[in-house]
Amino acid sequence: MSESEGSERDNDLWRYIPIGEYAKPELPASDLLKDQMQPVWQYIKNTRFLKNVIDWLLRQWRQPHGNSKSDSAQSKNLVQLLPELLDRVTPKPHWKAASKAMHQMLRDWAADGVENERKEGRMRWQRIVLDPPFCGTREIMEHLAAEQGWPIVEAPSPEDILNGGKEWVSDVASKEGSPLVIPCLERCYLRHYNGLSLIQELIDWLITSNRHCLIGCGSWAWAYFKAALNLGPLFPQPYILDALSGKDLKKWLALPLRGAEEERLVFRRSNNDRKILLSMNNGEVDENSRDSESVDNAFFETLAAYSLGNPGVARAVWRKLLRVAAEESGRDADAGASEGEERTIWVSPLSEQDLPGLPPTRARSQFFVLHTILLHGSLPPEVLREVLSISTIDVLETLHHLHHSGLLEIDMDLLEWKIASAGYPAIRRELDRAGYLADQT
Amino acid sequence: MNDLNIPGDKDPVKIVRGFDDIDKSGIILIIIGAWLLIKVAERFFPWLAERFPARFRFYILPLVPILRFIIVIGAVVLIIPEIIHPKLENLIAILGALGLAIGFAFKDYISSLIAGFVAVYEHPYRPGDWVRIGDAYGEVKALEARSIRMLTLDDNLVTIPHQKIWDSAVFNANNARRELMCIADFYLYPKHDAAAVRQKLVEVALTSPYLQLSRPVIVIVAEKPWYTQYRLKAYPVEGRDQLLFTSDLTIRGKAALGKMGVEPATGVFPPPGTEEESNS
């Protein structure tokens, strides 16, 4: 199946909505209780005696209720998928359908929105689209601008920003074409005492110039701009990619499985053997098969809530949960499958999975580094040191710890540090708990 | 004559049970039980508070002194009948004697206990608050029955009796909130653009990683005979970082003002090295 066909099928997954309408997916009630009990369970796990007692009781309970099926996950030694198979079942998102959704959202505005709004007495020349981490908004915006021939504004360098950036702003003002696309407003400032002048100059120009501008902005940076520069009342309500629900995620994660006619993939939960996802037949989810009655949908509700409805985070977590039986691990991803053969991929429980989490030390410098990187999207170590006013050794040591914990990774295109997608929910939760400003998603 | 005799059960000697009649093991068990309950409460509630969101901490921690008080009262109520004959006349006699003794000997101690009880309800301070009482300033670490324990910024543990609340002002910097206002002072040579300096100091605060962005940043400017004073007021995310936050504001503020060419007040006017000095 071609990419374009695929993107048409998932068109209805992507919706850009005003931020005021945005709602995060909620945890199912059973998981909510489990979530509340997490500290107690953690305490029990840390107390060896209590843990042994609970384990013994669970063993006693499980023995008579145990699953006797020979292919159950308990009877197998499960291992992680080989990279080839992992990439085949969870390929990188191409964002084509999301790009169409953005174009749809912008179509009226880009064509005659300004005229209409002028008639209505609301001079709204800008359209702001927030970019939560890993939602691909920047890439989508750049792709759309290239497709439509809209001029794109390149982000200024850190030196430009620290020197006030007057020249950069006048370069932007002299650009021709409409609408002008500024895909990453979060890269137009630095959280440094000399790093706010450029963004203030740019905002002054945006407000007074009456230029038609499409602006992409990191959701964390927008929260900072609203709090520090009081940008909220100056601009129209931003738009944002709607959070994916459990149902949306199930559909989206099943998309790459279409066309695998020679091999039927079945995804089962490793703790109860229940099916949660079946490969598609002829491009449709195999919902009507006789197996579909036993398909467990609650898993995706939990995944959607844990990943905050964020597709990039959900995909990263999903990849970390997938397992195969050890004896099948060596089997080639593409070879060796005969027609109609069924292959089981086991999905570890979300709560038990060893997803990245903050080191128990919770050092102040860790919060500083994580928060600063989120505010700027990504940063090289030397700029991080300049922004935080801490020593290079402290910065490097903290980066090393966070990288080791799976919370940070290097953006190989920019050679800058960025947040690792699977660690994002834990980072956001801990920063929020510690009282740091968080985005609205 | 019989009418003049004091009945045996009203004999003061008989108010208290004989030593052999007292259930000593029962009393010891009550004391141990009460002690154990207090210890459990002292460990359980702080443990619980750490696991709940921060906003609940200030409601959970004050339960410890209340429970401790209830347990002690309960233990006393259980022990008294073991020692004296539990009759109204006996109780009045004992309490009267106790009141007299306490009035003279333990006046301050009892005053502190009562003040401690009042403090639990009036909330002049709670564990986690940053308070100044007299010359002491620090974080309230524990509310004991008689006193509070406060850890100062110099890492000294200060014990202050609750009775101070009767006659001293208690300055509470955060009042159960996590953040508290910090102030960094700048004293500048008066010849400068005050609006630009004020704006730069706001930016210094807004770009501090310690800053709580949900609270306002304020700069107060005052013209003095020999200098212009700027008071940069802002809130850190974590109250415990107040010294680090103030230092960060001061260091970066000085650097930012230095880059603007603004001179600090030195006590020598005009400041050495300035154009005005060379003209004079």
XYZ file of C-alpha atoms in Angstrom:
721
model
C 0.000 0.000 0.000
C 1.340 3.397 -0.944
C 2.037 6.162 1.541
C -0.623 8.426 0.048
C -3.291 5.772 0.391
C -2.234 5.267 3.983
C -2.391 8.940 4.769
C -5.899 9.201 3.365
C -7.076 6.499 5.686
C -5.876 8.243 8.815
C -7.125 11.697 7.822
C -9.789 11.736 10.485
C -7.205 11.092 13.240
C -5.718 14.566 13.002
C -7.630 17.650 14.018
C -6.291 21.101 14.787
C -8.451 22.810 17.362
C -8.319 26.063 19.359
C -6.343 25.568 22.569
C -9.448 26.394 24.617
C -11.106 23.204 23.358
C -8.118 20.988 24.109
C -8.698 18.166 26.612
C -6.248 15.494 27.704
C -7.399 11.858 27.607
C -8.430 10.684 31.076
C -7.194 7.532 32.752
C -9.779 4.727 32.988
C -11.258 4.573 36.512
C -9.439 1.344 37.399
C -6.086 2.849 36.417
C -6.867 6.035 38.308
C -7.153 4.055 41.535
C -3.968 2.179 40.667
C -2.246 5.502 40.013
C -3.305 6.861 43.399
C -2.055 3.715 45.114
C 1.301 3.885 43.325
C 3.212 5.486 46.282
C 1.926 2.792 48.637
C 2.883 0.046 46.202
C 6.293 1.647 45.734
C 6.798 1.620 49.506
C 5.828 -2.043 49.684
C 8.230 -2.876 46.841
C 11.032 -1.102 48.680
C 10.323 -3.050 51.864
C 11.673 -6.528 51.247
C 9.604 -8.282 53.908
C 6.296 -6.823 52.705
C 7.215 -7.532 49.091
C 7.988 -11.179 49.882
C 4.676 -11.559 51.701
C 2.721 -10.011 48.804
C 4.605 -12.124 46.231
C 3.849 -15.269 48.201
C 0.158 -14.376 48.463
C 0.017 -13.626 44.720
C 1.680 -16.953 43.952
C -0.856 -18.759 46.128
C -3.697 -16.966 44.368
C -2.339 -17.487 40.885
C -1.666 -21.204 41.232
C -5.290 -22.347 40.989
C -6.150 -19.527 38.537
C -3.069 -19.907 36.375
C -3.303 -19.989 32.605
C -2.578 -23.440 31.337
C -2.370 -22.483 27.680
C 0.915 -23.537 26.244
C 1.393 -20.308 24.292
C 0.733 -18.001 27.235
C 3.277 -15.285 27.942
C 4.062 -16.797 31.336
C 5.318 -19.950 29.686
C 7.663 -18.033 27.386
C 10.795 -16.089 27.879
C 9.959 -12.728 26.314
C 12.612 -10.509 24.776
C 12.653 -7.165 22.995
C 12.047 -7.043 19.268
C 14.971 -6.878 16.890
C 15.300 -3.378 15.390
C 14.150 -4.505 11.918
C 10.904 -5.989 13.187
C 10.368 -3.078 15.572
C 10.747 -0.596 12.721
C 8.419 -2.642 10.540
C 5.589 -2.712 13.055
C 6.139 0.843 14.299
C 7.566 2.924 11.440
C 8.258 6.635 11.752
C 5.116 8.726 11.256
C 5.066 10.528 7.903
C 2.681 13.289 9.109
C 1.146 13.589 5.657
C -2.397 13.321 6.932
C -1.626 15.752 9.749
C -0.245 18.149 7.153
C -3.579 17.968 5.309
C -5.418 18.659 8.548
C -3.274 21.731 9.133
C -3.868 22.933 5.608
C -7.592 22.472 6.119
C -7.409 24.521 9.321
C -5.428 27.277 7.566
C -7.255 27.279 4.250
C -9.872 29.916 4.963
C -7.477 32.007 7.009
C -4.769 31.940 4.356
C -7.177 32.751 1.517
C -9.514 35.379 2.811
C -9.416 35.111 6.593
C -7.869 38.514 6.990
C -10.545 40.168 4.901
C -13.287 38.430 6.853
C -11.759 39.255 10.162
C -11.273 42.850 9.145
C -14.975 43.021 8.324
C -15.731 41.587 11.725
C -13.585 44.241 13.306
C -10.964 41.821 14.587
C -7.554 42.490 13.153
C -5.997 39.103 13.498
C -3.096 38.815 11.146
C -1.408 35.916 12.823
C -2.334 32.284 13.157
C -0.405 30.559 15.934
C -0.090 26.791 16.071
C 1.330 25.317 19.269
C 3.799 22.472 18.996
C 3.849 20.140 21.992
C 7.032 18.026 21.980
C 7.007 15.131 19.477
C 3.816 16.214 17.698
C 5.705 17.101 14.525
C 4.029 20.499 14.080
C 7.255 22.184 13.014
C 7.958 19.573 10.349
C 4.350 19.723 9.161
C 4.441 23.518 8.947
C 7.716 23.539 7.018
C 6.418 20.838 4.663
C 3.208 22.766 4.092
C 5.058 26.042 3.507
C 7.350 24.380 0.966
C 4.339 22.836 -0.761
C 2.425 26.113 -0.929
C 5.447 28.294 -1.695
C 5.111 30.332 1.494
C 8.328 32.068 2.680
C 9.894 30.459 5.758
C 11.823 32.431 8.373
C 14.949 30.662 9.608
C 15.566 30.833 13.371
C 18.252 33.291 14.534
C 21.537 32.025 15.946
C 22.178 32.230 19.742
C 24.649 35.044 19.027
C 21.979 37.017 17.154
C 19.620 36.552 20.074
C 22.131 37.642 22.728
C 23.098 40.697 20.672
C 19.524 41.969 20.508
C 18.726 40.732 16.980
C 17.640 44.072 15.479
C 19.223 43.136 12.125
C 17.544 39.746 12.142
C 14.131 41.324 12.755
C 14.650 43.827 9.924
C 15.623 40.900 7.649
C 12.363 39.200 8.571
C 10.434 42.391 7.901
C 11.982 42.697 4.454
C 10.976 39.169 3.394
C 8.427 39.087 0.632
C 5.492 36.744 0.171
C 2.480 35.865 2.243
C 1.775 34.357 4.612
C 5.153 34.515 6.280
C 5.919 31.292 8.130
C 7.851 31.389 11.428
C 7.887 27.676 12.260
C 9.671 27.776 15.622
C 9.140 30.842 17.776
C 10.748 28.941 20.673
C 14.105 29.312 18.915
C 13.779 33.108 18.760
C 14.702 33.725 22.392
C 16.986 32.492 25.150
C 16.157 32.452 28.828
C 19.039 34.799 29.498
C 18.994 38.398 30.695
C 20.067 39.496 27.201
C 17.953 36.870 25.452
C 14.495 38.487 25.478
C 15.168 41.601 23.405
C 14.904 39.852 20.031
C 11.569 38.202 20.767
C 10.227 41.501 22.079
C 11.358 43.273 18.890
C 9.765 40.532 16.801
C 6.492 40.723 18.714
C 6.405 44.501 18.357
C 6.881 44.091 14.611
C 4.249 41.321 14.367
C 1.684 43.442 16.175
C 2.312 46.609 14.217
C 3.221 45.340 10.752
C -0.135 43.939 9.584
C 1.716 41.072 7.883
C -0.044 37.789 7.413
C 2.027 35.353 9.542
C 1.758 31.695 10.367
C 3.643 31.075 13.608
C 4.617 27.754 15.127
C 5.627 27.803 18.770
C 6.648 25.107 21.250
C 3.877 24.643 23.803
C 6.327 25.109 26.703
C 7.792 28.273 25.214
C 4.284 29.636 24.673
C 3.485 29.043 28.357
C 6.677 30.965 29.208
C 5.842 33.824 26.822
C 2.377 34.081 28.304
C 3.717 34.219 31.862
C 6.825 36.346 31.295
C 5.858 38.607 28.376
C 2.080 38.563 28.777
C 1.579 37.535 25.146
C -1.844 35.980 25.683
C -4.000 39.070 25.054
C -1.856 40.272 22.110
C -2.493 37.327 19.819
C -5.504 35.297 18.725
C -6.155 31.992 20.418
C -3.553 29.461 19.260
C -4.443 26.190 17.584
C -3.088 22.817 18.588
C -3.175 19.222 17.392
C -6.029 17.540 19.239
C -5.007 14.829 21.708
C -5.379 11.302 20.378
C -7.902 9.193 22.264
C -7.437 5.487 22.980
C -9.517 4.670 19.913
C -7.437 7.039 17.741
C -4.210 5.508 19.003
C -5.397 2.010 18.306
C -6.235 2.975 14.756
C -2.986 4.880 14.251
C -0.745 2.151 15.627
C -2.530 -0.421 13.474
C -1.925 1.543 10.264
C 1.560 0.167 9.555
C 0.200 -3.370 9.775
C -1.944 -3.009 6.701
C -0.977 -5.063 3.755
C 0.824 -7.701 5.805
C -1.234 -10.359 4.081
C 1.407 -13.038 4.171
C 1.642 -12.811 7.926
C -1.094 -11.985 10.415
C 0.231 -10.114 13.413
C -1.560 -10.446 16.704
C -0.703 -8.210 19.643
C -1.465 -9.743 23.030
C -1.000 -8.411 26.536
C 1.697 -10.396 28.255
C -0.010 -10.351 31.657
C -3.377 -11.788 30.613
C -2.883 -13.026 27.029
C -5.791 -10.883 25.806
C -5.617 -9.561 22.263
C -5.335 -5.810 21.965
C -4.557 -5.288 18.301
C -4.940 -7.397 15.216
C -3.335 -6.796 11.866
C -5.609 -5.420 9.186
C -7.049 -7.349 6.327
C -7.355 -5.485 3.050
C -6.663 -2.245 4.781
C -9.339 -2.506 7.458
C -8.903 -3.302 11.129
C -9.878 -6.899 11.654
C -12.726 -5.939 13.994
C -15.277 -8.324 12.523
C -13.271 -11.464 12.839
C -14.409 -14.027 15.348
C -11.535 -12.993 17.589
C -12.636 -9.407 17.847
C -15.003 -10.115 20.745
C -12.059 -10.722 23.007
C -10.072 -7.658 21.926
C -9.086 -5.627 24.970
C -9.580 -1.898 24.273
C -8.772 -0.636 27.777
C -5.038 -0.846 27.078
C -5.146 1.964 24.530
C -7.195 4.159 26.846
C -4.416 3.775 29.409
C -1.725 4.359 26.797
C -3.502 7.522 25.575
C -3.788 8.895 29.109
C -0.169 8.033 30.001
C 1.188 9.586 26.805
C -1.048 12.676 27.230
C -2.658 11.974 23.861
C 0.669 12.844 22.231
C 1.313 10.625 19.168
C 5.121 10.841 19.371
C 5.155 9.846 23.036
C 2.578 7.100 22.516
C 4.648 5.589 19.707
C 7.836 5.684 21.786
C 6.133 4.031 24.765
C 4.454 1.474 22.505
C 7.846 0.531 21.041
C 9.236 0.006 24.527
C 6.409 -2.342 25.459
C 6.675 -4.779 22.553
C 8.156 -8.246 23.112
C 8.463 -11.551 21.281
C 9.128 -15.044 22.529
C 12.873 -15.662 22.798
C 12.818 -18.560 20.343
C 11.139 -16.347 17.707
C 13.385 -13.379 18.293
C 15.944 -14.432 15.697
C 13.328 -14.946 12.995
C 13.777 -12.461 10.236
C 11.217 -9.699 10.124
C 10.288 -10.280 6.526
C 11.406 -13.752 5.737
C 10.115 -17.079 6.871
C 6.439 -16.188 7.002
C 4.078 -18.342 5.071
C 0.688 -17.123 3.917
C -1.922 -16.959 6.677
C 0.626 -17.565 9.396
C -0.121 -15.848 12.683
C 2.639 -14.198 14.642
C 2.179 -13.038 18.216
C 3.776 -9.904 19.544
C 3.476 -9.528 23.285
C 2.764 -6.164 24.887
C 4.102 -5.678 28.405
C 1.848 -3.970 30.931
C 2.340 -0.228 30.979
C 2.572 -0.009 34.749
C 5.274 -2.633 35.086
C 7.391 -1.470 32.232
C 10.715 0.070 33.010
C 10.036 3.399 31.320
C 12.520 6.204 31.898
C 12.038 8.118 35.132
C 13.855 10.859 37.000
C 16.818 9.690 39.129
C 15.796 9.437 42.807
C 18.192 12.239 43.770
C 15.874 14.855 42.144
C 18.755 17.328 42.029
C 17.911 20.968 41.392
C 20.237 21.053 38.380
C 18.268 18.201 36.778
C 15.047 20.176 36.985
C 16.821 23.257 35.616
C 18.268 21.407 32.630
C 15.049 19.563 31.763
C 12.871 22.654 32.103
C 15.245 24.825 30.090
C 15.481 22.268 27.291
C 11.689 22.007 27.154
C 11.383 25.797 27.008
C 13.729 25.960 24.022
C 12.994 22.671 22.237
C 16.651 21.638 22.182
C 19.952 23.253 23.181
C 23.689 22.615 22.836
C 25.638 22.305 26.123
C 27.475 25.606 25.722
C 24.236 27.582 25.381
C 22.725 25.620 28.264
C 25.673 26.668 30.423
C 25.236 30.303 29.385
C 21.510 30.260 30.083
C 21.668 28.519 33.460
C 24.764 30.336 34.747
C 26.207 27.095 36.108
C 29.606 25.611 35.460
C 30.353 23.545 32.368
C 31.217 20.554 34.560
C 27.855 20.734 36.337
C 26.032 20.995 33.017
C 27.905 18.062 31.492
C 27.493 15.918 34.592
C 23.748 16.591 34.710
C 23.378 15.914 30.987
C 25.261 12.648 31.436
C 23.004 11.543 34.313
C 19.826 12.410 32.452
C 21.071 10.734 29.282
C 21.954 7.637 31.298
C 18.433 7.640 32.774
C 16.939 7.678 29.273
C 15.432 11.156 29.675
C 17.637 13.036 27.217
C 19.021 12.249 23.812
C 21.030 14.049 21.181
C 19.286 15.518 18.160
C 21.662 14.298 15.469
C 20.492 16.906 12.938
C 21.142 19.882 15.200
C 23.733 18.273 17.516
C 21.735 19.551 20.462
C 20.274 17.906 23.549
C 16.555 17.231 23.528
C 14.022 15.350 25.642
C 13.627 11.616 24.924
C 10.034 10.968 23.914
C 9.485 7.933 26.166
C 10.670 9.937 29.184
C 8.452 12.949 28.493
C 5.430 11.920 30.628
C 7.652 11.340 33.682
C 9.528 14.615 33.144
C 6.336 16.618 32.704
C 4.775 15.049 35.791
C 7.831 15.695 37.983
C 8.327 19.277 36.789
C 4.667 19.998 37.391
C 4.845 18.448 40.869
C 7.954 20.448 41.697
C 6.097 23.670 40.837
C 7.752 24.568 37.501
C 5.709 26.225 34.788
C 4.301 23.580 32.439
C 2.490 23.807 29.128
C -1.260 23.440 28.709
C -1.207 19.949 27.210
C -19.437 11.791 117.437
C -20.022 9.587 114.481
C -21.336 12.615 112.578
C -18.012 14.361 113.076
C -16.000 11.425 111.831
C -14.689 11.763 108.349
C -15.942 8.782 106.393
C -13.198 6.450 105.209
C -13.741 7.078 101.509
C -13.397 10.852 102.004
C -10.162 10.498 103.876
C -7.478 12.322 101.819
C -5.155 9.423 102.399
C -7.668 7.164 100.759
C -8.027 9.312 97.629
C -4.998 7.621 96.192
C -5.052 3.864 95.983
C -2.609 1.926 98.036
C 0.645 1.083 96.247
C -0.280 -2.580 96.201
C -3.736 -1.813 94.789
C -2.386 0.043 91.775
C -2.297 -1.984 88.570
C 1.311 -1.127 87.753
C 1.548 -3.433 84.752
C -1.623 -1.874 83.302
C -0.165 1.612 83.700
C 3.093 0.571 82.079
C 1.172 -0.969 79.190
C -0.863 2.214 78.745
C 2.322 4.317 78.732
C 4.068 2.022 76.262
C 0.963 1.881 74.072
C 0.644 5.668 74.066
C 4.362 6.074 73.318
C 4.135 3.591 70.453
C 1.075 5.325 68.998
C 2.826 8.698 69.161
C 5.912 7.297 67.440
C 3.790 5.688 64.723
C 1.909 8.965 64.171
C 5.180 10.917 64.083
C 6.520 8.662 61.339
C 3.360 7.849 59.430
C 2.006 11.356 58.782
C 5.274 12.868 57.477
C 5.651 9.769 55.285
C 2.099 10.223 54.026
C 2.630 13.955 53.467
C 5.648 13.290 51.240
C 3.556 11.041 49.032
C 0.629 13.394 48.550
C 0.778 16.474 46.310
C 2.500 19.402 48.043
C -0.744 21.280 48.678
C -1.885 18.554 51.098
C 1.347 18.648 53.098
C 0.212 21.585 55.186
C -3.000 19.830 56.164
C -1.499 16.436 56.928
C 1.526 17.476 59.011
C -0.386 19.512 61.631
C -2.343 16.358 62.465
C 0.723 15.032 64.329
C 0.613 17.412 67.345
C -3.174 17.102 67.545
C -2.963 13.318 67.615
C -0.106 13.450 70.092
C -2.181 15.664 72.373
C -5.212 13.375 72.085
C -3.102 10.287 72.800
C -1.508 11.887 75.876
C -4.886 13.023 77.222
C -6.318 9.572 76.533
C -3.436 7.915 78.363
C -3.848 10.245 81.358
C -7.595 9.571 81.463
C -6.903 5.839 81.459
C -4.154 6.027 84.081
C -5.910 8.300 86.607
C -8.541 5.722 87.643
C -5.732 3.236 88.188
C -4.092 5.546 90.744
C -6.976 7.262 92.515
C -10.439 6.183 93.496
C -12.450 7.527 90.557
C -14.981 9.668 92.405
C -15.941 13.254 91.686
C -14.698 14.533 95.034
C -11.362 12.781 94.536
C -10.966 14.154 91.048
C -11.734 17.700 92.204
C -9.244 17.365 95.034
C -6.507 15.986 92.778
C -7.097 18.470 89.978
C -7.185 21.329 92.501
C -3.862 20.248 93.959
C -2.416 19.775 90.476
C -3.666 23.191 89.404
C -2.019 24.809 92.388
C 1.274 23.010 91.793
C 1.201 23.761 88.070
C 0.244 27.376 88.723
C 3.435 27.881 90.661
C 5.923 25.443 89.251
C 4.951 24.758 85.609
C 3.212 27.965 84.620
C 5.364 28.554 81.529
C 5.333 24.921 80.535
C 1.545 24.715 80.632
C 1.285 28.097 78.916
C 3.398 26.702 76.065
C 1.274 23.549 75.855
C -1.900 25.618 75.602
C -0.272 27.974 73.095
C 0.788 24.924 71.079
C -2.791 23.757 70.963
C -3.970 27.226 69.903
C -1.219 27.358 67.253
C -2.531 24.197 65.633
C -5.819 25.954 64.947
C -4.688 29.537 64.380
C -1.843 28.518 62.046
C 0.662 31.281 62.839
C 3.162 28.669 61.606
C 3.032 25.189 60.159
C 5.750 22.675 59.321
C 7.350 23.865 56.090
C 6.635 27.562 56.770
C 9.452 30.111 56.834
C 8.967 32.265 59.921
C 10.726 34.920 61.950
C 10.147 34.902 65.707
C 12.298 37.362 67.580
C 15.787 37.124 66.130
C 15.356 33.647 64.686
C 14.440 33.089 61.025
C 14.136 29.682 59.451
C 11.981 26.812 58.256
C 9.646 25.196 60.775
C 10.729 21.580 60.854
C 8.517 20.215 63.638
C 5.664 21.276 65.855
C 6.218 19.698 69.270
C 3.698 19.846 72.111
C 5.622 22.584 73.931
C 7.762 24.161 71.229
C 8.613 24.391 67.561
C 11.893 23.352 66.011
C 13.160 25.696 63.370
C 16.139 25.219 61.064
C 17.810 28.530 60.305
C 19.573 29.446 57.077
C 22.858 28.953 58.949
C 21.875 25.347 59.661
C 21.178 25.915 63.371
C 18.258 24.077 64.940
C 16.389 26.533 67.173
C 13.761 25.448 69.700
C 11.188 28.140 70.466
C 8.385 27.652 73.032
C 4.884 28.183 71.686
C 4.115 30.732 74.389
C 6.008 33.283 72.284
C 2.824 33.671 70.231
C 1.116 35.320 73.219
C 3.372 38.358 73.209
C 5.567 38.301 70.056
C 4.837 38.979 66.406
C 5.279 35.937 64.155
C 6.378 36.849 60.618
C 5.355 34.063 58.244
C 6.995 34.434 54.825
C 5.041 31.833 52.873
C 1.988 30.912 54.979
C 1.643 27.330 53.752
C 2.658 28.145 50.177
C 5.726 26.643 48.636
C 7.174 29.904 47.353
C 8.029 33.065 49.261
C 9.085 36.533 48.222
C 12.796 37.227 47.908
C 14.333 40.652 47.512
C 17.599 41.551 45.806
C 18.760 45.130 46.436
C 20.816 47.159 43.981
C 22.356 50.533 44.866
C 23.351 52.488 41.753
C 25.074 55.745 40.998
C 22.086 58.019 40.236
C 23.073 59.142 36.730
C 21.428 56.475 34.556
C 18.265 55.650 32.589
C 16.025 54.385 35.401
C 13.357 52.948 33.079
C 15.946 50.890 31.174
C 17.514 49.640 34.415
C 14.140 48.720 35.818
C 13.228 46.798 32.633
C 16.585 45.005 32.650
C 16.131 43.939 36.278
C 12.697 42.536 35.433
C 14.354 40.523 32.636
C 17.041 39.347 35.058
C 14.318 37.886 37.280
C 12.267 36.475 34.386
C 15.265 34.552 33.097
C 16.343 33.069 36.418
C 15.853 29.290 36.442
C 14.812 29.558 40.104
C 11.856 31.856 39.345
C 8.258 30.878 40.001
C 6.681 32.269 36.848
C 3.141 32.159 38.166
C 3.953 34.917 40.690
C 4.663 38.557 39.812
C 8.061 40.201 39.432
C 8.196 43.716 40.884
C 10.940 46.340 40.880
C 10.638 49.208 43.348
C 12.778 52.277 42.686
C 13.652 54.818 45.376
C 15.830 57.873 45.002
C 18.155 58.383 47.986
C 20.532 61.289 48.694
C 23.615 59.470 47.379
C 22.286 56.631 45.242
C 19.229 55.125 43.527
C 17.938 52.029 45.209
C 16.280 49.215 43.235
C 14.460 46.446 45.084
C 13.885 43.449 42.826
C 11.110 41.328 44.324
C 10.298 37.867 42.983
C 9.378 34.349 44.124
C 11.478 31.210 43.697
C 9.844 27.890 42.760
C 11.074 26.359 46.012
C 11.211 28.455 49.190
C 14.269 26.541 50.377
C 16.225 28.067 47.493
C 15.712 31.634 48.732
C 19.392 32.363 49.357
C 20.468 30.782 46.077
C 17.736 32.665 44.245
C 18.693 36.015 45.775
C 22.352 35.319 44.971
C 21.443 34.400 41.385
C 19.453 37.630 40.973
C 22.313 39.639 42.435
C 25.066 38.056 40.341
C 23.190 38.198 37.053
C 21.746 41.606 37.877
C 25.239 43.008 38.425
C 26.452 41.446 35.175
C 23.482 42.805 33.204
C 23.804 46.303 34.663
C 27.557 46.243 34.099
C 26.961 45.507 30.390
C 24.585 48.488 30.269
C 27.358 50.678 31.658
C 25.476 51.478 34.876
C 27.790 52.120 37.831
C 27.083 50.790 41.300
C 27.045 53.235 44.218
C 30.525 53.174 45.704
C 30.357 55.834 48.404
C 32.722 57.973 46.316
C 30.982 60.427 43.993
C 31.373 60.592 41.112
C 32.540 56.964 40.885
C 36.183 56.474 39.937
C 36.807 55.894 36.249
C 33.664 57.670 34.997
C 33.613 60.606 32.596
C 32.340 62.907 35.333
C 35.276 62.075 37.535
C 37.761 62.991 34.829
C 35.885 66.297 34.215
C 35.976 67.157 37.888
